[in-house]
Amino acid sequence: MVTMFVRLLFRSLSFSKAGKVLIALTTALGACVATSMLAVMFDIGDKVSRELSTYGANIVVRPKSAAVLDQFYDMEGIEAGQPLSEAQVANIKTIFWAFNVVEFSPYLSVEVEANGEPITLVGTWFAKELSLPTGEMSVAGLIGLRAWWTIDGGWIADAEEDMALVGVSAAERLGLGLGDFVEVKGVDGSSARLQVAGIIHSGGEEDEQIIAPLALVQRLSDRQGEVDWIEVSALTTPDNDLARRAARNPGSLSVSDWETWYCTAYASAIAYQIEEVIDGAVAKPVRLVTETQGVILTKTQSLMVLVTALALLSSALCIANLVTASVLERSAEIGLLKAIGATNGAVVRLILSEMCVVGVLGGALGYGLGIAASQVIGHVVFGSWISIRASVAGLTAVLVVLVVLAGSLPAVSQLLRLRPADVLHGR
Amino acid sequence: MNRSTHRASNKMRFRLLRASLVRRRSRVLVELLAVAIGASTMFCLATLALDVPSQLEQELRGLGANLLVSPESELDSALLQETQALIPADALVAQAAFRYETIRINSQPYLAVGTDISSATTIKGFWDMDGEWPSRLGEALVGRDVADWIGLRVGQRIILEGADLDHQLPVTVSGIFAAGGNEDALVVLNEADLASLTGRSDVFDVAEYSIALGGDQLSALADHINANVPGVVASPVQRMASSEAQVLAMLRSLLVLVSVIVLTLTVIGISTTMMAVVTERRVEIALRMALGASNKAIQREFILEAVVLGVLGGTLGVVLGFALANLVSQQVFTQSARFNGWFGLVCVVAAMVLAWGASRHPVSRAAAIDPALVLREE
């Protein structure tokens, strides 16, 4: 009986080959769409949040006393407190969410005279190599934080302490061009001669400033080892109610809420953890940036989920439709089988197992194609590989089998109602 | 062929078509469904790919300014109006002008900002607000840092004083906001309240605009303002403008690529269905040829069928596709999608071409075989 069934199955599979190939092909295409969409959907959060680091810093760390000070409005009556220590900046890479910290850089700002004109000189890291307490190496600095700058000339290296970048308005005011030298005089009489390595178009306050390596500015202002503020760009989870409550007052959370908050990459949680590793620091999420990133991330994610659902629906209908068409086509054959004594059960078993074989073959092919398609999307849109989650294969397999079986059902139920005599007569 | 036989042959053609549609009801349903799926996928994805980036752009424009206008000496409402007249009204999402002044609370100096609260609500919508925006005069917002420093709570009453301690104004703290930057050290007041404290009114330090224009258009607008309004300097907020452009370009290419992949595969999948259904009609075609139908007549009939399928299935698909796109749009952006009539037409035509293209090969193959051979097979 079983051998008979297997023989029938193989005969029928090899018999109308073209039709089976069509079904396998369609199944493969459906599976391809399903795989690629699911793969992209599961990975889109990571990919988009990496793209969002183009917005630059979303957390700013300041010394405790300066956190209430305003850097560009003069406020008297508030004494400057303990500055942040450059030595502790690298600690940012040791927090719980260290992996989510993409870029960071410390800054020291000092008022100087350049060619006799008063101007703000900002010292920072450009792409400094750090050896972390954990023994790992890391690179941090301004270059990764200012994706939107255009620079005539080029960036400078942290060791080039006789070079500087000049903002476009400052360059105009001081009459500086690329390659020119500028004499910078600190308030206490120390001075340095810097060559202009690049002119910055930032569209912000940096257009009025000179930017130089941190070590040089520390020396000029006699503030060795000190920094004024630190900018951090971190991959964050969009804020929810819990994050908002925590940001207002972490002390108000229950123990389990506090743990959930601490172990989720909310901007406020990352800021809190930075405060833990740098003495006298107040770290704050920059809400304009975190909100913008949150909006983009949640919208893109939900859009992708819905588009994936649509694509799955459409490919499922496609497959089911073709399966229906091809099963209907075989009424004559089924009629004959029934005429020579096949039971309804046997007919259903035959058709369904046939469809399963075709579906599995097509599905496997489509899975491979789908992974290729998702990588095309990854490279064209994000410039990186899409990582394929294990659940993609499982979901695609379940989907294909369900759709193929469900697609056969309406046709099968119609075939069961066939009377062999009618069919064989061609009615 | 005279007119009456022509009419007769037309009549005959329609009878054949109707018969073929009615007799093969389930097959026609399958074909119609296939065409409708194709058209709705096409229309839905295209609508989304066209609509979503601009909707996201709008959403982002609700978050912070992307154009700053500052004065060379003083910015008053006349200059502001002159500036605003140059900004296309349909692109202007929000705007607010701000004046910064030093005030005192408990004799300590703080920086206060005066503005028209109702317009600031939009442009500073990203502030995390504990409490409410001021709804009338005599209410103020304080930044989180100020609140922490003095120990203020929402609803508390405080006395503000002018910088020279010459004026006093009691206000209620209607809300405490956090922006994460320097703004947290500000006290936000209605412009009129600030004027009564400092005696200065109708002078602003900066005006912020949120404008729904891309990077290059925005710079062009800034240049236009700089050239035509003397006394002001307009500059795009490069960080928002260029990052936004980058993110929108990413989203656009993602949607286009996804649409192309899904569409290609859907179209192929649907063609296979159509091919399977048409191949099945080999016998019918052979029989008709044996009865004297010309190859051309058969081709013509299939084109007619494709047109009917395309119009019916395509229209159904466009309606369904728009409903789906609208659903997605509502879910993600709480906005309805825009219906693009031209695109609907393209979809219907594409559905016809699809139906005809998929049947062309099997039909011409069936027509090429000697009818006798096909019929004997039966």
PDB file of N, CA, C and O in Angstrom, chain A residues 349-374:
ATOM      1  N   ARG A 349      -4.439  12.596   0.410  1.00  0.00           N
ATOM      2  CA  ARG A 349      -3.051  12.334   0.823  1.00  0.00           C
ATOM      3  C   ARG A 349      -2.103  12.529  -0.346  1.00  0.00           C
ATOM      4  O   ARG A 349      -1.062  13.153  -0.224  1.00  0.00           O
ATOM      5  N   LEU A 350      -2.491  11.990  -1.486  1.00  0.00           N
ATOM      6  CA  LEU A 350      -1.611  12.060  -2.658  1.00  0.00           C
ATOM      7  C   LEU A 350      -1.339  13.517  -3.029  1.00  0.00           C
ATOM      8  O   LEU A 350      -0.191  13.929  -3.177  1.00  0.00           O
ATOM      9  N   ILE A 351      -2.428  14.277  -3.125  1.00  0.00           N
ATOM     10  CA  ILE A 351      -2.251  15.664  -3.578  1.00  0.00           C
ATOM     11  C   ILE A 351      -1.456  16.480  -2.568  1.00  0.00           C
ATOM     12  O   ILE A 351      -0.520  17.209  -2.920  1.00  0.00           O
ATOM     13  N   LEU A 352      -1.821  16.323  -1.303  1.00  0.00           N
ATOM     14  CA  LEU A 352      -1.134  17.123  -0.294  1.00  0.00           C
ATOM     15  C   LEU A 352       0.340  16.763  -0.206  1.00  0.00           C
ATOM     16  O   LEU A 352       1.201  17.646  -0.107  1.00  0.00           O
ATOM     17  N   SER A 353       0.670  15.453  -0.267  1.00  0.00           N
ATOM     18  CA  SER A 353       2.094  15.132  -0.137  1.00  0.00           C
ATOM     19  C   SER A 353       2.854  15.603  -1.368  1.00  0.00           C
ATOM     20  O   SER A 353       3.993  16.037  -1.274  1.00  0.00           O
ATOM     21  N   GLU A 354       2.176  15.547  -2.509  1.00  0.00           N
ATOM     22  CA  GLU A 354       2.816  16.054  -3.713  1.00  0.00           C
ATOM     23  C   GLU A 354       3.137  17.538  -3.567  1.00  0.00           C
ATOM     24  O   GLU A 354       4.254  18.007  -3.823  1.00  0.00           O
ATOM     25  N   MET A 355       2.152  18.292  -3.072  1.00  0.00           N
ATOM     26  CA  MET A 355       2.341  19.722  -2.905  1.00  0.00           C
ATOM     27  C   MET A 355       3.436  20.005  -1.882  1.00  0.00           C
ATOM     28  O   MET A 355       4.189  20.967  -2.006  1.00  0.00           O
ATOM     29  N   CYS A 356       3.493  19.155  -0.846  1.00  0.00           N
ATOM     30  CA  CYS A 356       4.524  19.360   0.170  1.00  0.00           C
ATOM     31  C   CYS A 356       5.906  19.185  -0.435  1.00  0.00           C
ATOM     32  O   CYS A 356       6.813  19.984  -0.178  1.00  0.00           O
ATOM     33  N   VAL A 357       6.081  18.110  -1.239  1.00  0.00           N
ATOM     34  CA  VAL A 357       7.392  17.881  -1.844  1.00  0.00           C
ATOM     35  C   VAL A 357       7.776  19.089  -2.688  1.00  0.00           C
ATOM     36  O   VAL A 357       8.869  19.654  -2.556  1.00  0.00           O
ATOM     37  N   VAL A 358       6.838  19.521  -3.538  1.00  0.00           N
ATOM     38  CA  VAL A 358       7.124  20.676  -4.405  1.00  0.00           C
ATOM     39  C   VAL A 358       7.396  21.921  -3.564  1.00  0.00           C
ATOM     40  O   VAL A 358       8.335  22.681  -3.808  1.00  0.00           O
ATOM     41  N   GLY A 359       6.572  22.117  -2.523  1.00  0.00           N
ATOM     42  CA  GLY A 359       6.713  23.298  -1.675  1.00  0.00           C
ATOM     43  C   GLY A 359       8.043  23.330  -0.957  1.00  0.00           C
ATOM     44  O   GLY A 359       8.697  24.372  -0.881  1.00  0.00           O
ATOM     45  N   VAL A 360       8.476  22.166  -0.447  1.00  0.00           N
ATOM     46  CA  VAL A 360       9.748  22.127   0.286  1.00  0.00           C
ATOM     47  C   VAL A 360      10.903  22.442  -0.656  1.00  0.00           C
ATOM     48  O   VAL A 360      11.783  23.250  -0.333  1.00  0.00           O
ATOM     49  N   LEU A 361      10.870  21.816  -1.858  1.00  0.00           N
ATOM     50  CA  LEU A 361      11.950  22.100  -2.818  1.00  0.00           C
ATOM     51  C   LEU A 361      11.971  23.588  -3.175  1.00  0.00           C
ATOM     52  O   LEU A 361      13.005  24.253  -3.105  1.00  0.00           O
ATOM     53  N   GLY A 362      10.795  24.117  -3.527  1.00  0.00           N
ATOM     54  CA  GLY A 362      10.711  25.534  -3.896  1.00  0.00           C
ATOM     55  C   GLY A 362      11.087  26.423  -2.736  1.00  0.00           C
ATOM     56  O   GLY A 362      11.813  27.406  -2.905  1.00  0.00           O
ATOM     57  N   GLY A 363      10.618  26.066  -1.540  1.00  0.00           N
ATOM     58  CA  GLY A 363      10.897  26.874  -0.364  1.00  0.00           C
ATOM     59  C   GLY A 363      12.386  26.956  -0.089  1.00  0.00           C
ATOM     60  O   GLY A 363      12.910  28.030   0.220  1.00  0.00           O
ATOM     61  N   ALA A 364      13.079  25.805  -0.221  1.00  0.00           N
ATOM     62  CA  ALA A 364      14.513  25.793   0.048  1.00  0.00           C
ATOM     63  C   ALA A 364      15.239  26.698  -0.944  1.00  0.00           C
ATOM     64  O   ALA A 364      16.099  27.508  -0.571  1.00  0.00           O
ATOM     65  N   LEU A 365      14.862  26.578  -2.213  1.00  0.00           N
ATOM     66  CA  LEU A 365      15.466  27.425  -3.240  1.00  0.00           C
ATOM     67  C   LEU A 365      15.197  28.906  -2.929  1.00  0.00           C
ATOM     68  O   LEU A 365      16.096  29.745  -2.978  1.00  0.00           O
ATOM     69  N   GLY A 366      13.913  29.191  -2.580  1.00  0.00           N
ATOM     70  CA  GLY A 366      13.524  30.573  -2.297  1.00  0.00           C
ATOM     71  C   GLY A 366      14.244  31.135  -1.093  1.00  0.00           C
ATOM     72  O   GLY A 366      14.585  32.322  -1.064  1.00  0.00           O
ATOM     73  N   TYR A 367      14.494  30.266  -0.087  1.00  0.00           N
ATOM     74  CA  TYR A 367      15.203  30.730   1.103  1.00  0.00           C
ATOM     75  C   TYR A 367      16.586  31.253   0.723  1.00  0.00           C
ATOM     76  O   TYR A 367      16.994  32.338   1.141  1.00  0.00           O
ATOM     77  N   GLY A 368      17.276  30.461  -0.115  1.00  0.00           N
ATOM     78  CA  GLY A 368      18.613  30.888  -0.579  1.00  0.00           C
ATOM     79  C   GLY A 368      18.527  32.207  -1.332  1.00  0.00           C
ATOM     80  O   GLY A 368      19.274  33.150  -1.058  1.00  0.00           O
ATOM     81  N   LEU A 369      17.575  32.280  -2.265  1.00  0.00           N
ATOM     82  CA  LEU A 369      17.405  33.513  -3.051  1.00  0.00           C
ATOM     83  C   LEU A 369      17.079  34.702  -2.147  1.00  0.00           C
ATOM     84  O   LEU A 369      17.574  35.800  -2.344  1.00  0.00           O
ATOM     85  N   GLY A 370      16.223  34.438  -1.152  1.00  0.00           N
ATOM     86  CA  GLY A 370      15.787  35.511  -0.257  1.00  0.00           C
ATOM     87  C   GLY A 370      16.937  36.085   0.538  1.00  0.00           C
ATOM     88  O   GLY A 370      17.015  37.293   0.753  1.00  0.00           O
ATOM     89  N   ILE A 371      17.854  35.189   0.984  1.00  0.00           N
ATOM     90  CA  ILE A 371      19.012  35.679   1.727  1.00  0.00           C
ATOM     91  C   ILE A 371      19.850  36.572   0.822  1.00  0.00           C
ATOM     92  O   ILE A 371      20.295  37.653   1.229  1.00  0.00           O
ATOM     93  N   ALA A 372      19.997  36.130  -0.437  1.00  0.00           N
ATOM     94  CA  ALA A 372      20.751  36.959  -1.391  1.00  0.00           C
ATOM     95  C   ALA A 372      20.070  38.326  -1.548  1.00  0.00           C
ATOM     96  O   ALA A 372      20.719  39.370  -1.496  1.00  0.00           O
ATOM     97  N   ALA A 373      18.730  38.301  -1.700  1.00  0.00           N
ATOM     98  CA  ALA A 373      18.003  39.567  -1.897  1.00  0.00           C
ATOM     99  C   ALA A 373      18.157  40.478  -0.690  1.00  0.00           C
ATOM    100  O   ALA A 373      18.334  41.689  -0.832  1.00  0.00           O
ATOM    101  N   SER A 374      18.105  39.892   0.514  1.00  0.00           N
ATOM    102  CA  SER A 374      18.219  40.743   1.701  1.00  0.00           C
ATOM    103  C   SER A 374      19.612  41.362   1.782  1.00  0.00           C
ATOM    104  O   SER A 374      19.770  42.493   2.228  1.00  0.00           O
TER     105      SER A 374
END
